[in-house]
Coordinates of C-alpha atoms in Angstrom, one line a residue:
Chain B
M10 CA 77.8 117.1 104.0
N11 CA 78.5 113.5 103.2
L12 CA 82.2 112.8 103.3
G13 CA 82.0 109.6 101.4
R14 CA 80.5 111.3 98.4
T15 CA 82.9 114.2 98.5
N16 CA 85.8 111.7 98.6
K17 CA 84.4 109.9 95.5
Y18 CA 83.5 112.9 93.4
L19 CA 86.1 115.5 94.4
G20 CA 88.8 112.9 94.4
G21 CA 87.6 111.4 91.1
L22 CA 87.3 114.9 89.5
L23 CA 90.9 115.9 90.5
I24 CA 92.3 112.6 89.2
A25 CA 90.3 112.9 86.0
F26 CA 91.5 116.4 85.5
F27 CA 95.2 115.4 85.7
L28 CA 94.7 112.2 83.7
L29 CA 93.1 114.2 80.9
S30 CA 95.8 116.9 81.0
A31 CA 98.4 114.1 80.8
L32 CA 96.5 112.5 77.9
L33 CA 96.1 115.9 76.2
G34 CA 99.8 116.6 76.8
W35 CA 100.6 113.5 74.7
L36 CA 98.7 114.9 71.7
W37 CA 99.0 118.6 72.0
T38 CA 100.5 121.3 74.2
P39 CA 100.1 125.0 73.6
Y40 CA 103.9 125.3 72.9
D41 CA 106.7 122.8 72.5
P42 CA 107.6 122.0 76.2
L43 CA 111.3 121.9 75.3
A44 CA 111.6 124.8 72.9
L45 CA 113.8 127.6 74.1
D46 CA 112.8 131.2 73.5
L47 CA 115.3 133.5 75.1
R48 CA 113.4 136.7 74.2
A49 CA 110.5 135.5 76.3
R50 CA 112.5 134.6 79.5
L51 CA 110.7 134.7 82.9
Q52 CA 107.5 136.2 81.6
A53 CA 104.7 136.5 84.2
P54 CA 101.4 134.7 83.4
G55 CA 99.5 136.5 80.7
A56 CA 97.6 136.2 77.5
A57 CA 100.5 134.6 75.4
H58 CA 101.7 132.3 78.1
W59 CA 98.8 131.5 80.5
L60 CA 101.1 130.3 83.3
G61 CA 104.2 132.3 82.3
T62 CA 107.6 131.2 81.1
D63 CA 110.7 129.9 82.8
E64 CA 114.3 131.0 82.8
Y65 CA 114.8 129.7 79.2
G66 CA 111.5 131.1 77.9
R67 CA 109.8 127.7 77.9
D68 CA 106.1 127.8 78.3
V69 CA 105.2 126.6 81.9
L70 CA 101.7 125.3 81.0
S71 CA 103.1 123.1 78.2
R72 CA 105.8 121.8 80.5
L73 CA 103.3 121.1 83.3
M74 CA 101.2 119.1 80.8
A75 CA 104.2 117.1 79.6
A76 CA 105.3 116.5 83.2
A77 CA 101.8 115.2 84.0
R78 CA 102.3 112.7 81.3
T79 CA 105.7 111.6 82.7
S80 CA 104.3 111.4 86.3
V81 CA 101.3 109.4 85.3
T82 CA 103.4 107.0 83.3
I83 CA 105.9 106.5 86.0
S84 CA 103.3 106.1 88.8
A85 CA 101.1 103.7 86.8
L86 CA 104.0 101.5 85.7
T87 CA 105.6 101.5 89.2
V88 CA 102.4 100.6 90.9
S89 CA 101.8 97.8 88.3
F90 CA 105.3 96.5 88.8
A91 CA 105.0 96.5 92.7
V92 CA 101.6 95.0 92.7
T93 CA 102.3 92.3 90.1
F94 CA 105.5 91.1 91.7
G95 CA 104.2 91.7 95.2
I96 CA 101.2 89.5 94.6
V97 CA 103.2 86.7 93.0
L98 CA 105.8 86.7 95.8
G99 CA 103.3 87.1 98.5
A100 CA 101.0 84.4 97.2
L101 CA 103.9 82.0 96.7
S102 CA 105.3 82.5 100.2
G103 CA 102.0 82.6 102.0
Y104 CA 100.8 79.5 100.2
A105 CA 103.9 77.4 100.0
R106 CA 105.3 78.3 103.5
G107 CA 108.5 76.4 104.4
W108 CA 111.8 77.6 103.1
I109 CA 110.3 79.6 100.2
D110 CA 108.3 81.6 102.8
R111 CA 111.3 82.2 104.9
A112 CA 113.5 83.3 102.0
V113 CA 110.9 85.7 100.7
M114 CA 110.2 87.2 104.1
L115 CA 113.9 87.6 104.8
L116 CA 114.3 89.6 101.6
T117 CA 111.1 91.6 102.2
D118 CA 112.0 92.4 105.8
T119 CA 115.5 93.5 104.8
L120 CA 114.2 95.8 102.1
L121 CA 111.6 97.2 104.6
A122 CA 114.4 98.1 107.0
F123 CA 115.2 101.0 104.6
P124 CA 113.1 104.1 104.3
S125 CA 111.6 103.7 100.8
I126 CA 113.0 107.0 99.4
L127 CA 116.5 105.9 100.5
L128 CA 116.1 102.5 99.0
A129 CA 115.0 104.1 95.8
L130 CA 118.0 106.5 95.9
A131 CA 120.4 103.6 96.3
L132 CA 118.8 101.5 93.6
L133 CA 118.8 104.5 91.3
S134 CA 122.5 104.9 91.6
I135 CA 122.8 101.3 90.3
L136 CA 120.1 101.5 87.6
G137 CA 120.9 105.0 86.4
A138 CA 118.7 108.1 86.4
N139 CA 116.3 107.6 83.5
I140 CA 112.6 106.9 83.3
W141 CA 113.1 103.1 83.4
G142 CA 115.6 103.2 86.3
V143 CA 113.1 105.3 88.3
I144 CA 110.3 102.9 87.6
L145 CA 112.3 99.8 88.5
A146 CA 113.9 101.5 91.6
L147 CA 110.5 102.7 92.9
G148 CA 108.8 99.4 92.0
L149 CA 111.4 97.4 94.0
A150 CA 111.2 99.9 96.9
Y151 CA 107.4 99.6 97.1
M152 CA 107.0 95.9 96.3
P153 CA 107.8 94.6 99.9
T154 CA 104.7 96.3 101.3
V155 CA 102.4 94.5 98.8
T156 CA 104.2 91.2 99.4
R157 CA 103.6 91.4 103.1
V158 CA 99.9 92.2 102.8
V159 CA 99.2 89.5 100.2
R160 CA 101.2 86.9 102.3
G161 CA 99.1 87.7 105.3
A162 CA 95.8 87.4 103.4
V163 CA 96.9 84.2 101.7
M164 CA 98.0 82.6 105.0
S165 CA 94.6 82.9 106.5
L166 CA 92.9 81.9 103.2
R167 CA 94.9 78.7 102.6
E168 CA 93.3 77.2 105.8
Q169 CA 89.8 77.6 104.5
E170 CA 87.7 74.8 103.2
F171 CA 87.2 76.0 99.6
I172 CA 90.9 76.2 99.1
E173 CA 91.3 72.7 100.6
A174 CA 88.6 71.5 98.3
S175 CA 90.4 72.9 95.3
R176 CA 93.5 71.1 96.4
L177 CA 91.7 67.8 97.0
M178 CA 90.1 68.0 93.5
G179 CA 93.7 67.7 92.3
H180 CA 94.0 71.1 90.8
P181 CA 97.6 72.2 90.2
V182 CA 98.9 74.7 92.7
G183 CA 99.1 77.4 90.0
Y184 CA 95.4 77.0 89.2
T185 CA 94.3 77.1 92.8
L186 CA 96.4 80.2 93.4
R187 CA 95.1 81.9 90.2
A188 CA 91.4 80.9 90.5
H189 CA 90.8 80.9 94.2
V190 CA 93.5 82.4 96.3
I191 CA 94.5 85.6 94.5
P192 CA 91.0 86.8 93.6
N193 CA 90.1 86.6 97.3
C194 CA 93.0 88.7 98.5
L195 CA 92.6 91.5 96.0
A196 CA 90.6 93.8 98.2
P197 CA 93.4 94.9 100.5
V198 CA 95.7 95.1 97.5
I199 CA 93.4 97.5 95.7
V200 CA 93.3 99.6 98.9
I201 CA 97.0 99.7 99.1
A202 CA 97.6 100.2 95.4
T203 CA 95.4 103.3 95.5
S204 CA 97.3 105.0 98.3
M205 CA 100.6 103.7 96.9
F206 CA 99.9 105.7 93.7
G207 CA 100.1 108.8 95.7
S208 CA 103.1 107.9 97.6
V209 CA 105.0 106.9 94.4
L210 CA 104.0 110.2 92.8
L211 CA 105.4 112.0 95.9
T212 CA 108.6 110.0 95.9
E213 CA 109.1 110.5 92.2
S214 CA 108.7 114.2 92.5
A215 CA 111.1 114.3 95.5
L216 CA 113.7 112.3 93.5
S217 CA 113.3 114.7 90.6
F218 CA 113.5 117.7 92.9
L219 CA 116.9 116.3 94.2
G220 CA 118.1 116.0 90.6
L221 CA 118.2 112.2 90.8
G222 CA 115.0 111.3 88.9
V223 CA 114.1 111.8 85.3
P224 CA 116.9 114.0 84.0
P225 CA 116.3 117.5 82.5
P226 CA 115.4 118.9 80.0
A227 CA 112.4 116.5 80.1
P228 CA 110.1 118.2 82.5
T229 CA 108.7 116.7 85.7
W230 CA 106.9 118.6 88.4
G231 CA 109.8 117.8 90.7
N232 CA 112.6 119.1 88.5
M233 CA 110.6 122.1 87.5
L234 CA 110.4 123.0 91.2
A235 CA 114.1 122.4 91.6
G236 CA 114.7 124.7 88.6
A237 CA 112.5 127.4 90.1
R238 CA 114.5 127.7 93.3
P239 CA 117.0 130.3 92.2
Y240 CA 114.2 132.4 90.6
M241 CA 111.7 132.4 93.5
S242 CA 112.0 136.1 94.3
Q243 CA 111.6 137.3 90.7
A244 CA 109.4 134.6 89.2
S245 CA 107.3 133.1 92.0
W246 CA 104.9 131.4 89.5
L247 CA 107.7 129.0 88.6
G248 CA 107.6 127.6 92.1
I249 CA 103.8 127.9 92.7
F250 CA 102.3 126.0 89.7
P251 CA 104.3 122.7 89.7
G252 CA 103.8 122.3 93.4
L253 CA 100.1 123.1 93.1
C254 CA 99.9 120.3 90.5
I255 CA 101.6 117.8 92.8
A256 CA 99.5 118.8 95.8
L257 CA 96.1 118.7 93.9
T258 CA 96.9 115.4 92.3
L259 CA 97.9 113.9 95.7
L260 CA 94.7 115.4 97.3
G261 CA 92.7 113.7 94.5
I262 CA 94.4 110.4 95.1
N263 CA 94.1 110.6 98.9
L264 CA 90.4 111.5 98.7
F265 CA 89.7 108.8 96.2
G266 CA 91.8 106.4 98.2
D267 CA 89.5 106.9 101.2
Y268 CA 86.5 106.2 99.1
V269 CA 88.1 103.0 97.7
R270 CA 89.0 101.9 101.2
D271 CA 85.4 102.4 102.4
R272 CA 84.2 100.5 99.4
F273 CA 86.5 97.5 99.6
D274 CA 87.1 97.3 103.3
P275 CA 83.8 98.2 104.9
R276 CA 85.1 97.6 108.4
M277 CA 87.1 100.9 108.0
K278 CA 84.0 102.8 107.0
G279 CA 83.9 106.3 108.4
L280 CA 87.4 106.2 109.7
Chain F
M9 CA 109.6 92.2 131.2
T10 CA 113.4 91.4 131.0
R11 CA 112.6 88.4 128.8
F12 CA 110.5 90.6 126.5
V13 CA 113.2 93.2 126.1
L14 CA 115.9 90.5 125.6
S15 CA 113.9 88.6 123.0
R16 CA 113.3 91.8 121.0
L17 CA 116.9 92.8 121.2
V18 CA 118.0 89.3 120.0
S19 CA 115.5 89.3 117.2
A20 CA 117.0 92.5 115.8
I21 CA 120.4 90.9 115.3
P22 CA 119.6 88.9 112.1
T23 CA 117.8 92.0 110.7
L24 CA 120.9 94.1 111.3
F25 CA 123.2 91.5 109.8
L26 CA 121.0 91.3 106.6
V27 CA 120.8 95.0 106.4
S28 CA 124.6 95.3 106.4
L29 CA 124.7 92.5 103.7
A30 CA 122.2 94.4 101.6
V31 CA 124.1 97.7 101.9
F32 CA 127.3 96.0 101.0
T33 CA 125.7 94.3 98.0
L34 CA 124.0 97.4 96.8
I35 CA 127.2 99.4 96.7
R36 CA 129.0 96.6 94.9
L37 CA 126.3 96.5 92.3
I38 CA 126.8 100.2 91.4
P39 CA 128.5 100.2 88.0
G40 CA 132.0 101.6 87.9
D41 CA 135.3 100.5 89.5
P42 CA 136.3 102.3 92.7
V43 CA 140.0 102.1 92.0
S44 CA 139.8 103.8 88.6
L45 CA 137.5 106.3 90.2
M46 CA 140.1 107.2 92.8
L47 CA 143.2 107.1 90.6
G48 CA 141.8 108.3 87.3
D49 CA 141.7 106.3 84.1
N50 CA 145.3 106.7 83.0
V51 CA 147.1 104.6 85.6
D52 CA 149.7 101.9 85.3
D53 CA 149.0 98.4 86.4
A54 CA 151.3 98.3 89.4
A55 CA 149.7 101.4 91.0
Y56 CA 146.3 99.9 90.2
A57 CA 147.2 96.6 91.9
A58 CA 148.6 98.4 94.9
M59 CA 145.5 100.4 95.4
S60 CA 143.3 97.3 94.9
H61 CA 145.3 95.6 97.5
E62 CA 145.2 98.5 99.9
L63 CA 141.4 98.6 99.6
G64 CA 141.2 94.8 99.9
L65 CA 139.5 94.5 96.6
D66 CA 141.8 91.7 95.4
R67 CA 140.3 89.4 98.1
P68 CA 137.3 87.1 97.7
I69 CA 134.0 89.0 98.0
A70 CA 133.0 87.2 101.2
V71 CA 136.3 88.2 102.9
Q72 CA 135.7 91.8 101.7
F73 CA 132.3 91.7 103.4
L74 CA 133.7 90.4 106.7
M75 CA 136.5 92.9 106.6
W76 CA 134.1 95.7 106.1
L77 CA 131.8 94.4 108.9
Q78 CA 134.8 94.1 111.2
G79 CA 135.7 97.7 110.4
A80 CA 132.2 98.8 111.0
F81 CA 132.1 97.2 114.4
Q82 CA 135.3 99.1 115.3
G83 CA 133.7 102.3 114.1
D84 CA 135.8 102.4 110.9
L85 CA 133.5 102.9 107.9
G86 CA 136.4 103.9 105.6
R87 CA 137.3 107.3 104.2
S88 CA 135.7 109.6 101.7
I89 CA 137.0 109.3 98.2
T90 CA 136.7 113.1 97.5
T91 CA 137.8 114.6 100.8
G92 CA 139.7 111.8 102.5
E93 CA 137.7 112.4 105.7
A94 CA 136.8 109.4 107.9
V95 CA 133.2 108.4 107.1
L96 CA 131.8 107.7 110.6
P97 CA 132.5 111.1 112.2
L98 CA 131.3 112.8 109.0
V99 CA 128.0 110.9 109.2
L100 CA 127.6 111.5 112.9
Q101 CA 128.2 115.2 112.5
R102 CA 125.6 115.5 109.7
F103 CA 123.2 113.3 111.6
A104 CA 123.3 115.6 114.6
I105 CA 122.0 118.4 112.5
T106 CA 119.2 116.3 110.9
A107 CA 118.3 114.9 114.3
Q108 CA 117.7 118.4 115.8
L109 CA 115.4 119.3 113.0
V110 CA 113.5 116.0 112.9
L111 CA 113.1 115.5 116.7
V112 CA 111.7 119.0 117.2
A113 CA 109.4 118.5 114.3
V114 CA 108.1 115.1 115.3
A115 CA 107.6 116.1 118.9
L116 CA 105.6 119.2 117.9
A117 CA 103.6 117.3 115.3
T118 CA 102.7 114.7 117.9
V119 CA 101.7 117.2 120.5
L120 CA 99.5 119.0 118.0
A121 CA 98.1 116.2 116.0
V122 CA 97.3 113.3 118.4
P123 CA 94.9 115.3 120.7
L124 CA 93.3 116.9 117.6
G125 CA 92.6 113.5 116.0
M126 CA 91.2 112.1 119.2
L127 CA 88.9 115.1 119.7
A128 CA 87.7 114.8 116.1
A129 CA 86.9 111.1 116.6
W130 CA 85.0 111.9 119.8
R131 CA 82.8 114.4 117.9
Q132 CA 82.6 112.2 114.8
N133 CA 80.6 113.8 111.9
S134 CA 80.4 117.2 113.6
A135 CA 81.5 120.3 111.8
F136 CA 84.7 120.2 113.8
D137 CA 85.4 116.7 112.8
L138 CA 84.8 117.4 109.2
G139 CA 87.1 120.4 109.3
V140 CA 89.8 118.4 110.9
V141 CA 89.6 115.6 108.4
V142 CA 89.5 117.9 105.4
G143 CA 92.4 120.0 106.8
A144 CA 94.5 116.9 107.6
T145 CA 93.9 115.4 104.1
A146 CA 94.9 118.6 102.5
L147 CA 98.0 119.0 104.6
M148 CA 99.0 115.4 103.9
S149 CA 98.7 116.1 100.2
I150 CA 101.2 119.0 100.2
P151 CA 104.8 117.7 99.7
T152 CA 107.2 119.0 102.4
F153 CA 109.5 120.5 99.8
W154 CA 106.8 122.5 98.2
M155 CA 105.5 123.6 101.6
G156 CA 109.0 124.6 102.4
L157 CA 109.3 126.6 99.2
M158 CA 106.0 128.4 99.8
L159 CA 106.9 129.3 103.4
L160 CA 110.2 130.6 102.1
L161 CA 108.5 132.7 99.5
L162 CA 106.0 134.1 102.0
F163 CA 107.9 134.6 105.2
G164 CA 111.4 134.8 103.9
L165 CA 111.2 136.7 100.6
N166 CA 107.9 138.6 100.7
L167 CA 107.5 139.5 104.4
G168 CA 111.2 139.2 105.3
W169 CA 110.4 137.9 108.8
L170 CA 112.7 134.9 108.7
P171 CA 116.2 134.1 107.4
V172 CA 115.9 132.5 104.0
L173 CA 118.7 130.0 103.6
G174 CA 121.3 128.3 105.7
Y175 CA 121.9 126.8 109.1
V176 CA 123.2 128.1 112.4
S177 CA 123.7 125.6 115.2
P178 CA 121.4 126.4 118.1
F179 CA 124.3 125.3 120.4
D180 CA 126.4 128.1 119.1
D181 CA 123.7 130.8 119.1
F182 CA 120.4 129.6 120.3
G183 CA 118.3 132.6 119.1
A184 CA 119.7 132.6 115.6
G185 CA 119.7 128.8 115.4
A186 CA 116.1 128.6 116.4
L187 CA 115.1 131.3 113.8
Y188 CA 116.8 129.3 111.0
L189 CA 114.9 126.2 112.1
V190 CA 111.4 127.7 112.2
M191 CA 110.6 127.2 108.5
P192 CA 112.1 123.7 107.9
V193 CA 110.4 122.5 111.1
A194 CA 107.1 124.1 110.1
A195 CA 107.2 122.4 106.7
L196 CA 107.8 119.0 108.3
V197 CA 105.3 119.5 111.1
L198 CA 102.4 120.5 108.8
H199 CA 102.9 117.5 106.5
E200 CA 103.3 115.0 109.3
C201 CA 100.4 116.5 111.3
G202 CA 98.1 115.6 108.4
I203 CA 99.1 112.0 108.6
L204 CA 99.1 111.7 112.4
V205 CA 95.8 113.4 112.8
R206 CA 94.1 110.9 110.5
M207 CA 95.8 108.0 112.2
S208 CA 95.0 109.1 115.7
R209 CA 91.4 109.8 114.7
A210 CA 91.0 106.4 113.0
S211 CA 92.3 104.4 116.0
T212 CA 90.2 106.4 118.4
L213 CA 87.1 105.7 116.4
D214 CA 88.0 102.0 116.5
V215 CA 88.2 102.1 120.3
L216 CA 85.1 104.2 120.8
R217 CA 82.9 101.6 119.2
L218 CA 84.1 98.8 121.5
D219 CA 81.7 97.3 124.1
Y220 CA 83.8 98.2 127.1
V221 CA 83.4 101.9 126.2
T222 CA 79.6 101.6 126.2
H223 CA 80.0 99.7 129.4
A224 CA 82.1 102.4 131.0
R225 CA 79.5 105.0 129.9
A226 CA 76.6 102.8 131.1
K227 CA 78.1 102.5 134.6
G228 CA 77.9 106.2 134.9
L229 CA 81.4 107.5 134.4
T230 CA 81.7 111.0 133.2
E231 CA 82.6 111.5 129.6
G232 CA 85.9 112.9 130.6
Q233 CA 86.7 109.8 132.7
V234 CA 85.7 107.5 129.9
L235 CA 87.9 109.2 127.4
R236 CA 90.9 109.6 129.6
R237 CA 90.9 106.2 131.3
H238 CA 89.5 104.0 128.6
V239 CA 89.6 105.5 125.2
F240 CA 92.7 107.6 124.7
R241 CA 95.2 105.3 126.3
N242 CA 94.1 102.4 124.2
A243 CA 93.8 104.4 121.0
F244 CA 97.4 105.5 121.2
G245 CA 98.9 102.2 120.1
P246 CA 98.7 102.4 116.3
T247 CA 99.7 106.0 116.4
W248 CA 102.7 105.1 118.4
T249 CA 103.8 102.6 115.8
L250 CA 103.3 105.1 113.0
L251 CA 105.3 107.6 115.0
G252 CA 108.2 105.1 115.0
L253 CA 108.0 104.7 111.2
I254 CA 107.8 108.5 110.6
L255 CA 110.7 109.1 112.9
G256 CA 112.8 106.4 111.3
N257 CA 111.9 107.7 107.8
L258 CA 112.8 111.3 108.6
L259 CA 116.0 110.5 110.5
G260 CA 117.0 108.7 107.4
G261 CA 117.4 112.0 105.8
V262 CA 114.9 114.7 105.1
A263 CA 117.0 115.3 102.0
V264 CA 114.3 117.4 100.2
V265 CA 113.7 119.8 103.1
E266 CA 117.4 120.1 103.7
T267 CA 117.8 120.9 100.0
V268 CA 115.1 123.6 100.1
F269 CA 116.7 125.4 103.1
T270 CA 120.4 124.4 102.3
I271 CA 120.8 122.7 105.7
P272 CA 124.0 120.5 105.8
G273 CA 122.2 117.4 107.2
L274 CA 122.5 113.7 106.6
G275 CA 120.1 113.8 103.7
R276 CA 122.2 116.3 101.9
L277 CA 125.3 114.2 102.5
I278 CA 123.6 111.2 100.9
V279 CA 122.6 113.2 97.8
E280 CA 126.1 114.7 97.6
S281 CA 127.7 111.3 97.9
I282 CA 125.5 110.0 95.0
Y283 CA 126.4 113.1 92.9
G284 CA 130.1 112.7 93.6
R285 CA 130.1 108.9 93.4
D286 CA 131.7 108.9 96.8
Y287 CA 130.8 105.2 97.6
P288 CA 132.4 104.8 101.0
V289 CA 130.3 107.8 102.2
L290 CA 127.1 106.5 100.6
Q291 CA 127.7 103.1 102.0
G292 CA 128.3 104.5 105.5
C293 CA 125.2 106.7 105.3
L294 CA 123.0 103.8 104.1
L295 CA 124.3 101.5 106.9
F296 CA 123.8 104.2 109.5
V297 CA 120.3 105.1 108.3
A298 CA 119.1 101.5 108.1
F299 CA 120.5 100.8 111.6
T300 CA 118.8 103.9 112.9
Y301 CA 115.5 102.8 111.3
V302 CA 115.8 99.3 112.9
V303 CA 116.8 100.7 116.3
V304 CA 114.1 103.4 116.4
N305 CA 111.4 100.7 115.6
L306 CA 113.0 98.5 118.2
I307 CA 112.7 101.2 120.8
V308 CA 109.1 101.8 119.7
D309 CA 108.4 98.1 120.2
L310 CA 110.0 98.1 123.6
C311 CA 108.0 101.1 124.8
Y312 CA 104.7 99.4 123.8
P313 CA 104.1 97.7 127.2
L314 CA 104.3 101.1 128.9
F315 CA 100.8 102.0 127.7
D316 CA 99.5 98.5 126.7
P317 CA 100.3 95.9 129.4
R318 CA 98.8 93.2 127.3
V319 CA 101.8 93.2 125.0
K320 CA 104.1 91.8 127.7
T321 CA 102.5 88.4 127.8
T322 CA 102.6 87.9 124.0

């Protein structure tokens, strides 16, 4: 069996499946994910409700689809935020060196001295638990990693002849960075961004599980799991399906991440 | 050697200072006024001013920071707003519980995962290797809190083999304490194993393709000697660094696992202090966790020369 192909196709398939569910969840869900139906409380999976209902009679499948939408939005925006600002800061500090470099690195190293989930927790208590607070908190918590990687790549790039040539031709710094430096350090960023997607998704679910992420009643996989805890013995499906969604999505991202790494960083091939 | 240790110790000082500054700033940025939080909204100006003065909030911000830092040096991190308990003993007491859980889990995960990863690398592309990689990737994709819930469902609720919720200190009653720790530890071990197996396999593969390994084989060493003397020792470096990061991260509060199994650890304390807006406690926890993180990574750095003598010279 070829592991590389499995990574690409199985990973891609899993990601596509959840992306499509998220997309579909935007347009249509079998039931309203927020609608209460107290007569249909805690129904086991069956014909009417494929994946059962929760303690308020809400349809689990519809909620999972709506949650996929939230998770995808949060992860995508968070990774975009972290990558954009990480590239800008990393490129600036690696290219300019001097006091800018020292200041940026001081900030980065300080932020990296906190476990990322803890930093996100602390930032969330400042920003408030809502979708934008979560995105900003997670984005700030994950940005330092990108900054470090880009800075490292830029520092070795800036000594090369073609960058010097661009400088000598009198191009403004901004142009040199945009046209020559940044495109050449994108490979490691793409590798990191792919795996970051998974780790953001995981952290977001953990925050929701702790009740500190996107507030209920809006469904997320994490807060659905938290809500399932008291009902585990009578309604185990409430605990099984949201977790399965997180695990399968993460598996897809991890597999696909391996493929992306092999593709963009051939030295790591087969590792 | 002494110089290496000293220079690493000194280099940690600015980091620790900045970390304290960051914690102080973060807490100050949280919206809301600590005095009205403690006294309630309907309070007369005199009482308000008195409380502000007592907490030192009427001084310049830089002075407040230095006062807080001075207190922290003397082991005084303030008192909890909700219970009035001193923060540092509270943090230490909760940390002891988290540390038991995390140290056991990380030790177990290392013992299981590192040899497995190395063996898989040695037999790269075999069925065994494939199985290990697939298994590790799958384990790594399962969040600890869901793993915990599923273990709870299977072994606690359905089979009834293990106690479901709560915590008993193994120092009070070793048997019962150990039983309560089985599931939380298992949840952590399984997840971290996935990550560690992949790391140890990857770094072993890196070493295996180096020329000196071919040379060692060519000069007729047995495969066992090549692996033991030349490969495994050198392949352990990156895994060791990752172990430091994992340990630091987990010691910082395995809040989710502690929540699943209702263990009163440091992670729970952090979450509770956020819920209860108990800022002195949150501040103390953050400072403590960040310090632990820096110190754990410092220790990892300091241990490096033990298995890679080249580090000493750099």
